[in-house]
Amino acid sequence: MIRIDSVTKRYPDGTMAVDRLSLEIPDRSITVLVGPSGCGKTTTLRMINRMVEPSEGTILLDGVDIQKQPVTTLRRSMGYVIQNAGLFQHRTIIDNIATVPRLLGWSKDRARRRAAELMERVGLDSALARRYPYQLSGGQQQRVGVARALAADPPVLLMDEPFSAVDPVVRKGLQDELLRLQAELGKTIVFVTHDIDEAIKLGTMVAVMRTGGHLAQFAPPAELLSAPADSFVEDFLGTDRGIRRLSFFPAARLELQTAPVVAVDASAEQIAARRTADVPHVLVTDLDGRPLGWSRPQDLTAGTIATERLLPYGRPFVPDTDSLRAALDCAVLSPTGWAVGVDGTGRVVGVVSQQVIGEAIRSAHAAAPTAAKVAG
Ligand code: ADP
């Protein structure tokens, strides 16, 4: 949908902000521009809605040169979200969100109805509608910024460091919310950040830029992690890219065992079977199948399993939705080295050893990752 074709931006003082950049930004997905401060990300984003005009090169939207379109028409097709939300301080939340529909000539009622609908969409309580921006937290203001950008339902959303000013917990919530919204709305999003973890989490495609406005690599996140184009990209990705790459492999491929699991009311025969099964530890569950803790098989006694003496089972993982990274983390945190797999309701579906996870990791690294990210 958006094609950046050999675009250069030289500012009047001679600064080369962007140097012959070419990018094909795919439709209905999130493309992230990431790189160190001053590498030309914001300049690139602003050239897409013509807040900055390129010195050379062309940008095509749906095959049409954006220079050949009236700026107002172009901007109407592009929502714009910035850091600190950039809200109108003298307008209520609902009227901030209704801004663009009002500009487009919608009646006040219709624009407010649309704004109320969007507040719900982005997870804002309707009680906030009549407040002013200063009466909202940073995270809430950022949600208002997103709702405002979506108000006229533009096909394109440009987002410039939208979540950089909020604390890490709120930021994670906003990122999750954006992914959820995007799954519903399917916008073409161009997202600028200097945070590589944010880029990897949100991007379908990630463009890593380096100072001088050069493109270092343009690839899906899993490919960046497995095959960084050069040492600049490798350094920018940081030290634990092997571990992070495991987020792209589903834990569903792990073979779980049920032999080392017993219920707290296990019979003497069931316990005897665990003893002969040659497993170092047995996971004890409650009568509903929820994990209680680990025991050595020889310490189990039928009818009187002392739950207070069990070793903690750590944090379980959900094989159906989590990644190999989540499974590995559970095994590393488990005092027995075994990870506990549960279903969506918290009932044990099986257990898996660090060794088996290690084998799955080795075969995963040899294979191509799934294109889609796994939740955990
Ligand atoms: P980023 O978003 O990656 O931090 P920018 O696109 O904001 O980078 O800036 C790229 C380069 O262009 C920087 O060196 C910056 O100082 C310079 N720059 C940005 N805007 C202007 C301007 N209006 N005039 C001159 N130089 C600018």
Coordinates of C-alpha atoms and ligand atoms in Angstrom, one line a residue:
M1 CA 0.0 0.0 0.0
I2 CA 2.7 2.5 0.9
R3 CA 5.9 2.4 -1.2
I4 CA 8.9 4.5 -0.3
D5 CA 11.0 4.7 -3.4
S6 CA 14.6 5.9 -3.1
V7 CA 13.6 8.8 -0.8
T8 CA 16.2 11.3 0.5
K9 CA 15.7 14.2 3.0
R10 CA 18.3 16.9 3.3
Y11 CA 17.2 19.6 5.8
P12 CA 18.1 23.2 4.8
D13 CA 21.0 23.3 7.2
G14 CA 22.5 20.4 5.2
T15 CA 21.6 17.6 7.7
M16 CA 21.2 14.3 5.8
A17 CA 18.2 12.9 7.7
V18 CA 17.2 10.1 5.3
D19 CA 19.4 8.8 2.5
R20 CA 17.9 6.9 -0.5
L21 CA 15.5 4.9 1.6
S22 CA 13.4 2.3 -0.2
L23 CA 10.7 0.3 1.7
E24 CA 7.6 -1.6 0.7
I25 CA 5.2 -1.2 3.6
P26 CA 2.7 -4.1 3.5
D27 CA -1.0 -3.6 3.8
R28 CA -3.0 -4.2 7.0
S29 CA 0.0 -5.0 9.2
I30 CA 2.4 -3.2 11.5
T31 CA 5.7 -2.1 10.1
V32 CA 8.1 -0.7 12.7
L33 CA 10.9 1.8 12.0
V34 CA 13.5 1.3 14.7
G35 CA 17.0 2.6 15.3
P36 CA 19.0 4.9 17.5
S37 CA 18.0 8.5 18.1
G38 CA 18.6 10.8 15.1
C39 CA 18.6 8.0 12.5
G40 CA 15.7 9.5 10.5
K41 CA 12.7 7.6 11.8
T42 CA 10.5 10.6 12.5
T43 CA 11.5 12.3 9.3
T44 CA 10.5 9.2 7.3
L45 CA 7.2 8.9 9.1
R46 CA 6.4 12.6 8.5
M47 CA 7.2 12.3 4.8
I48 CA 4.4 9.8 4.5
N49 CA 1.8 12.3 5.5
R50 CA 3.7 15.2 4.0
M51 CA 4.5 17.1 7.2
V52 CA 8.0 16.9 5.7
E53 CA 8.6 17.0 2.0
P54 CA 11.3 14.7 0.6
S55 CA 14.3 16.3 -1.2
E56 CA 14.3 13.4 -3.7
G57 CA 12.4 10.2 -4.4
T58 CA 8.7 9.4 -4.4
I59 CA 6.2 7.9 -1.9
L60 CA 3.3 6.0 -3.4
L61 CA 0.0 5.3 -1.6
D62 CA -2.0 2.6 -3.4
G63 CA 0.2 3.2 -6.4
V64 CA -0.4 7.0 -6.5
D65 CA 2.3 9.5 -5.9
I66 CA 1.4 11.3 -2.6
Q67 CA 2.7 14.6 -4.1
K68 CA -0.1 14.4 -6.6
Q69 CA -2.8 14.3 -3.9
P70 CA -4.1 17.3 -2.0
V71 CA -2.6 17.3 1.5
T72 CA -6.0 17.4 3.2
T73 CA -7.2 14.3 1.3
L74 CA -4.0 12.5 2.1
R75 CA -4.1 13.3 5.8
R76 CA -7.7 12.3 6.1
S77 CA -6.6 8.7 5.1
M78 CA -3.9 8.7 7.8
G79 CA -4.4 8.8 11.6
Y80 CA -1.4 10.2 13.5
V81 CA -0.4 9.4 17.1
I82 CA 2.5 11.0 18.9
Q83 CA 4.3 10.7 22.2
N84 CA 2.4 12.3 25.1
A85 CA -0.8 12.0 22.9
G86 CA -0.8 15.6 21.9
L87 CA -4.4 16.2 23.1
F88 CA -6.2 19.5 23.0
Q89 CA -6.0 20.5 26.7
H90 CA -9.1 22.7 26.6
R91 CA -11.3 20.0 25.1
T92 CA -13.0 17.1 26.9
I93 CA -11.9 13.6 26.1
I94 CA -15.0 12.9 24.1
D95 CA -14.5 16.1 22.1
N96 CA -10.8 15.4 21.6
I97 CA -11.7 12.0 20.0
A98 CA -14.6 13.6 18.0
T99 CA -12.2 16.2 16.5
V100 CA -11.7 14.8 13.0
P101 CA -15.3 13.6 12.4
R102 CA -16.4 17.2 13.4
L103 CA -13.9 18.6 10.9
L104 CA -15.4 16.3 8.3
G105 CA -18.8 17.9 9.0
W106 CA -20.4 15.2 11.1
S107 CA -23.1 16.4 13.4
K108 CA -22.1 16.8 17.1
D109 CA -24.3 13.9 18.1
R110 CA -23.0 11.5 15.5
A111 CA -19.4 12.5 16.2
R112 CA -19.8 11.9 19.9
R113 CA -21.5 8.6 19.4
R114 CA -18.6 7.5 17.3
A115 CA -16.2 8.9 20.0
A116 CA -18.0 6.9 22.7
E117 CA -17.8 3.8 20.7
L118 CA -14.0 4.3 20.2
M119 CA -13.5 4.9 23.9
E120 CA -14.9 1.5 24.6
R121 CA -12.7 0.0 21.8
V122 CA -9.5 1.3 23.3
G123 CA -10.4 0.3 26.8
L124 CA -11.4 3.6 28.3
D125 CA -14.2 3.9 30.8
S126 CA -17.1 6.0 29.6
A127 CA -17.0 7.9 32.9
L128 CA -13.8 9.6 31.5
A129 CA -15.7 11.2 28.6
R130 CA -16.4 14.5 30.3
R131 CA -12.9 14.9 31.8
Y132 CA -10.1 17.0 30.4
P133 CA -6.7 15.5 29.4
Y134 CA -4.9 16.7 32.6
Q135 CA -7.4 14.6 34.6
L136 CA -6.2 11.4 33.0
S137 CA -3.1 9.2 33.5
G138 CA -0.4 9.1 30.9
G139 CA -1.5 5.7 29.7
Q140 CA -5.2 6.8 29.5
Q141 CA -4.1 9.9 27.5
Q142 CA -2.3 7.7 25.1
R143 CA -5.4 5.6 24.6
V144 CA -7.3 8.8 23.8
G145 CA -4.6 9.6 21.3
V146 CA -5.1 6.3 19.6
A147 CA -9.0 6.6 19.7
R148 CA -8.7 10.1 18.2
A149 CA -6.5 8.9 15.3
L150 CA -9.0 6.1 14.6
A151 CA -12.1 8.3 14.7
A152 CA -12.6 8.8 11.0
D153 CA -11.6 5.2 10.4
P154 CA -8.5 5.9 8.2
P155 CA -6.9 2.9 6.5
V156 CA -3.4 4.1 7.6
L157 CA -2.1 4.8 11.1
L158 CA 1.2 6.6 11.7
M159 CA 2.5 6.3 15.2
D160 CA 5.6 8.1 16.4
E161 CA 7.0 6.8 19.7
P162 CA 3.4 6.6 21.0
F163 CA 4.2 4.6 24.1
S164 CA 7.7 6.0 25.0
A165 CA 6.6 8.4 27.8
V166 CA 4.8 5.9 30.0
D167 CA 6.2 3.4 32.5
P168 CA 7.0 -0.2 31.5
V169 CA 3.9 -1.8 33.0
V170 CA 1.5 0.7 31.3
R171 CA 3.5 0.4 28.2
K172 CA 3.1 -3.3 28.0
G173 CA -0.7 -2.9 28.4
L174 CA -0.8 -0.3 25.6
Q175 CA 1.3 -2.6 23.3
D176 CA -1.0 -5.6 24.0
E177 CA -4.0 -3.4 23.4
L178 CA -2.6 -2.2 20.1
L179 CA -2.1 -5.8 19.0
R180 CA -5.6 -6.7 20.0
L181 CA -7.1 -3.7 18.2
Q182 CA -5.0 -4.4 15.1
A183 CA -6.4 -8.0 15.0
E184 CA -9.9 -6.5 14.9
L185 CA -9.2 -3.5 12.6
G186 CA -6.5 -4.5 10.2
K187 CA -5.0 -1.0 9.6
T188 CA -1.8 -0.4 7.8
I189 CA 0.3 0.9 10.7
V190 CA 3.8 2.5 10.5
F191 CA 5.2 2.6 14.0
V192 CA 8.3 4.5 15.1
T193 CA 10.3 3.5 18.2
H194 CA 13.9 3.4 19.4
D195 CA 13.1 0.3 21.5
I196 CA 14.1 -2.9 19.8
D197 CA 11.9 -5.1 22.1
E198 CA 8.9 -3.0 21.3
A199 CA 9.7 -3.4 17.6
I200 CA 10.0 -7.2 17.9
K201 CA 6.8 -7.5 19.8
L202 CA 4.7 -5.3 17.6
G203 CA 6.2 -5.5 14.1
T204 CA 5.1 -7.8 11.3
M205 CA 8.0 -6.2 9.5
V206 CA 10.8 -4.3 11.1
A207 CA 13.0 -1.7 9.4
V208 CA 16.3 -1.2 11.4
M209 CA 17.7 2.2 10.5
R210 CA 21.2 3.6 11.3
T211 CA 22.4 7.1 11.6
G212 CA 22.4 9.0 8.4
G213 CA 19.0 7.6 7.4
H214 CA 20.3 4.3 6.0
L215 CA 18.3 1.2 6.1
A216 CA 20.3 -1.6 7.8
Q217 CA 17.8 -4.4 7.5
F218 CA 14.1 -4.9 6.6
A219 CA 12.8 -8.2 7.8
P220 CA 10.2 -10.0 10.0
P221 CA 11.4 -9.9 13.6
A222 CA 12.2 -13.7 13.8
E223 CA 14.5 -13.2 10.8
L224 CA 16.2 -10.3 12.4
L225 CA 16.9 -12.4 15.5
S226 CA 18.1 -15.4 13.5
A227 CA 20.0 -13.7 10.7
P228 CA 21.0 -10.1 11.5
A229 CA 22.4 -8.5 8.4
D230 CA 25.5 -7.1 10.0
S231 CA 27.3 -6.3 13.3
F232 CA 25.3 -3.0 13.7
V233 CA 22.0 -4.9 13.6
E234 CA 23.4 -7.6 15.8
D235 CA 24.6 -5.1 18.4
F236 CA 21.3 -3.3 18.3
L237 CA 19.4 -6.5 19.0
G238 CA 21.4 -7.1 22.2
T239 CA 22.9 -10.1 23.8
D240 CA 20.1 -12.6 24.3
R241 CA 18.7 -12.9 20.8
G242 CA 18.9 -16.7 20.9
I243 CA 16.5 -16.8 23.9
R244 CA 14.3 -14.1 22.4
R245 CA 14.0 -16.0 19.1
L246 CA 12.3 -18.8 21.1
S247 CA 9.3 -16.6 21.4
F248 CA 8.5 -17.5 17.8
F249 CA 8.3 -21.2 18.3
P250 CA 5.1 -22.6 19.9
A251 CA 5.4 -24.8 23.0
A252 CA 2.7 -27.0 21.5
R253 CA 5.5 -29.0 19.8
L254 CA 6.8 -30.2 23.2
E255 CA 5.9 -33.8 24.1
L256 CA 4.5 -33.7 27.6
Q257 CA 4.5 -36.6 30.0
T258 CA 1.6 -37.6 32.3
A259 CA 3.4 -40.5 34.0
P260 CA 5.0 -38.2 36.6
V261 CA 1.7 -36.7 37.7
V262 CA -0.5 -38.0 40.5
A263 CA -3.6 -36.6 42.3
V264 CA -3.4 -35.9 46.0
D265 CA -5.8 -38.9 46.7
A266 CA -3.6 -41.3 44.7
S267 CA -4.0 -45.0 45.6
A268 CA -1.1 -47.2 46.7
E269 CA -1.0 -48.8 43.2
Q270 CA -0.8 -45.5 41.5
I271 CA 2.1 -44.4 43.7
A272 CA 3.8 -47.7 43.2
A273 CA 3.6 -47.2 39.5
R274 CA 5.3 -43.8 39.8
R275 CA 8.1 -45.4 41.9
T276 CA 8.8 -48.0 39.2
A277 CA 8.5 -45.4 36.4
D278 CA 12.0 -44.2 37.2
V279 CA 11.1 -40.5 37.4
P280 CA 13.1 -38.3 39.8
H281 CA 10.1 -36.2 40.8
V282 CA 6.3 -36.5 40.7
L283 CA 3.9 -33.6 40.4
V284 CA 1.0 -33.8 42.9
T285 CA -2.3 -32.2 41.8
D286 CA -5.5 -31.4 43.7
L287 CA -8.7 -33.3 43.0
D288 CA -9.5 -30.8 40.2
G289 CA -6.2 -31.5 38.5
R290 CA -4.5 -28.2 39.5
P291 CA -0.8 -28.4 40.5
L292 CA 0.1 -28.4 44.1
G293 CA 3.8 -29.2 44.0
W294 CA 6.6 -31.7 43.4
S295 CA 7.6 -34.7 45.5
R296 CA 10.2 -37.5 45.2
P297 CA 8.3 -40.7 44.4
Q298 CA 9.7 -42.5 47.5
D299 CA 8.3 -39.7 49.8
L300 CA 4.7 -40.3 48.6
T301 CA 2.3 -42.2 50.8
A302 CA -1.2 -43.2 49.7
G303 CA -4.0 -41.3 51.2
T304 CA -1.8 -39.0 53.2
I305 CA 0.2 -36.9 50.8
A306 CA 1.6 -34.1 52.9
T307 CA 1.0 -31.1 50.6
E308 CA 2.9 -28.7 52.9
R309 CA 6.1 -30.7 52.2
L310 CA 5.9 -30.4 48.4
L311 CA 8.4 -28.4 46.5
P312 CA 6.9 -25.4 44.7
Y313 CA 6.0 -26.0 41.0
G314 CA 6.9 -22.5 39.9
R315 CA 4.9 -20.8 37.2
P316 CA 3.2 -23.2 34.8
F317 CA 3.0 -22.6 31.0
V318 CA 0.1 -23.1 28.6
P319 CA 1.3 -25.4 25.8
D320 CA -1.6 -24.4 23.5
T321 CA -0.8 -20.6 23.5
D322 CA 2.7 -20.1 25.0
S323 CA 6.1 -20.2 23.2
L324 CA 9.2 -22.4 23.8
R325 CA 10.6 -19.4 25.6
A326 CA 7.8 -19.5 28.2
A327 CA 8.3 -23.2 28.6
L328 CA 12.0 -22.9 29.1
D329 CA 11.5 -20.1 31.6
C330 CA 9.2 -22.4 33.6
A331 CA 11.7 -25.2 33.6
V332 CA 14.5 -22.8 34.7
L333 CA 12.4 -21.5 37.5
S334 CA 11.3 -24.9 38.7
P335 CA 13.2 -26.5 41.6
T336 CA 13.1 -29.9 39.8
G337 CA 14.0 -28.6 36.4
W338 CA 10.6 -29.8 35.0
A339 CA 8.1 -27.4 33.6
V340 CA 4.4 -27.8 34.4
G341 CA 1.9 -27.5 31.4
V342 CA -1.6 -26.5 32.2
D343 CA -4.7 -25.8 30.1
G344 CA -6.6 -22.5 29.9
T345 CA -8.4 -23.3 33.2
G346 CA -5.2 -24.1 35.1
R347 CA -5.5 -27.9 35.1
V348 CA -2.4 -29.9 34.5
V349 CA -2.0 -31.4 31.0
G350 CA 1.5 -32.8 31.5
V351 CA 5.0 -32.1 32.5
V352 CA 8.2 -31.7 30.6
S353 CA 11.9 -31.8 31.5
Q354 CA 14.6 -29.2 30.7
Q355 CA 16.3 -31.9 28.7
V356 CA 13.3 -32.4 26.4
I357 CA 12.8 -28.6 26.1
G358 CA 16.6 -28.4 25.2
E359 CA 16.1 -30.9 22.4
A360 CA 13.1 -29.0 21.1
I361 CA 15.1 -25.8 21.1
R362 CA 17.9 -27.4 19.1
S363 CA 15.6 -28.6 16.4
A364 CA 13.7 -25.3 16.5
H365 CA 16.9 -23.4 15.9
A366 CA 17.6 -25.6 12.9
A367 CA 14.1 -24.9 11.5
A368 CA 12.4 -21.7 10.3
P369 CA 10.3 -20.1 12.9
T370 CA 6.6 -19.6 12.5
A371 CA 5.7 -16.2 11.0
A372 CA 3.3 -15.4 13.7
K373 CA 4.3 -14.6 17.2
V374 CA 3.3 -16.8 20.1
A375 CA 1.6 -15.1 23.1
G376 CA 3.9 -16.0 25.9
Ligands
ADP1 P1 14.8 10.0 14.7 O1 13.3 10.1 14.6 O2 15.3 8.7 14.2 O3 15.3 10.3 16.1 P2 14.8 12.4 13.1 O4 14.1 12.0 11.8 O5 14.0 13.2 14.1 O6 15.4 11.1 13.7 O7 16.1 13.2 12.7 C1 17.1 12.8 11.8 C2 18.2 13.8 11.7 O8 17.6 15.0 11.1 C3 18.7 14.2 13.0 O9 20.1 14.4 12.8 C4 18.0 15.5 13.4 O10 18.8 16.3 14.2 C5 17.8 16.1 12.0 N1 16.6 16.9 11.9 C6 15.3 16.6 12.2 N2 14.5 17.6 12.0 C7 15.3 18.6 11.5 C8 15.0 20.0 11.0 N3 13.8 20.5 11.0 N4 16.1 20.7 10.6 C9 17.3 20.2 10.6 N5 17.6 19.0 11.0 C10 16.6 18.2 11.4

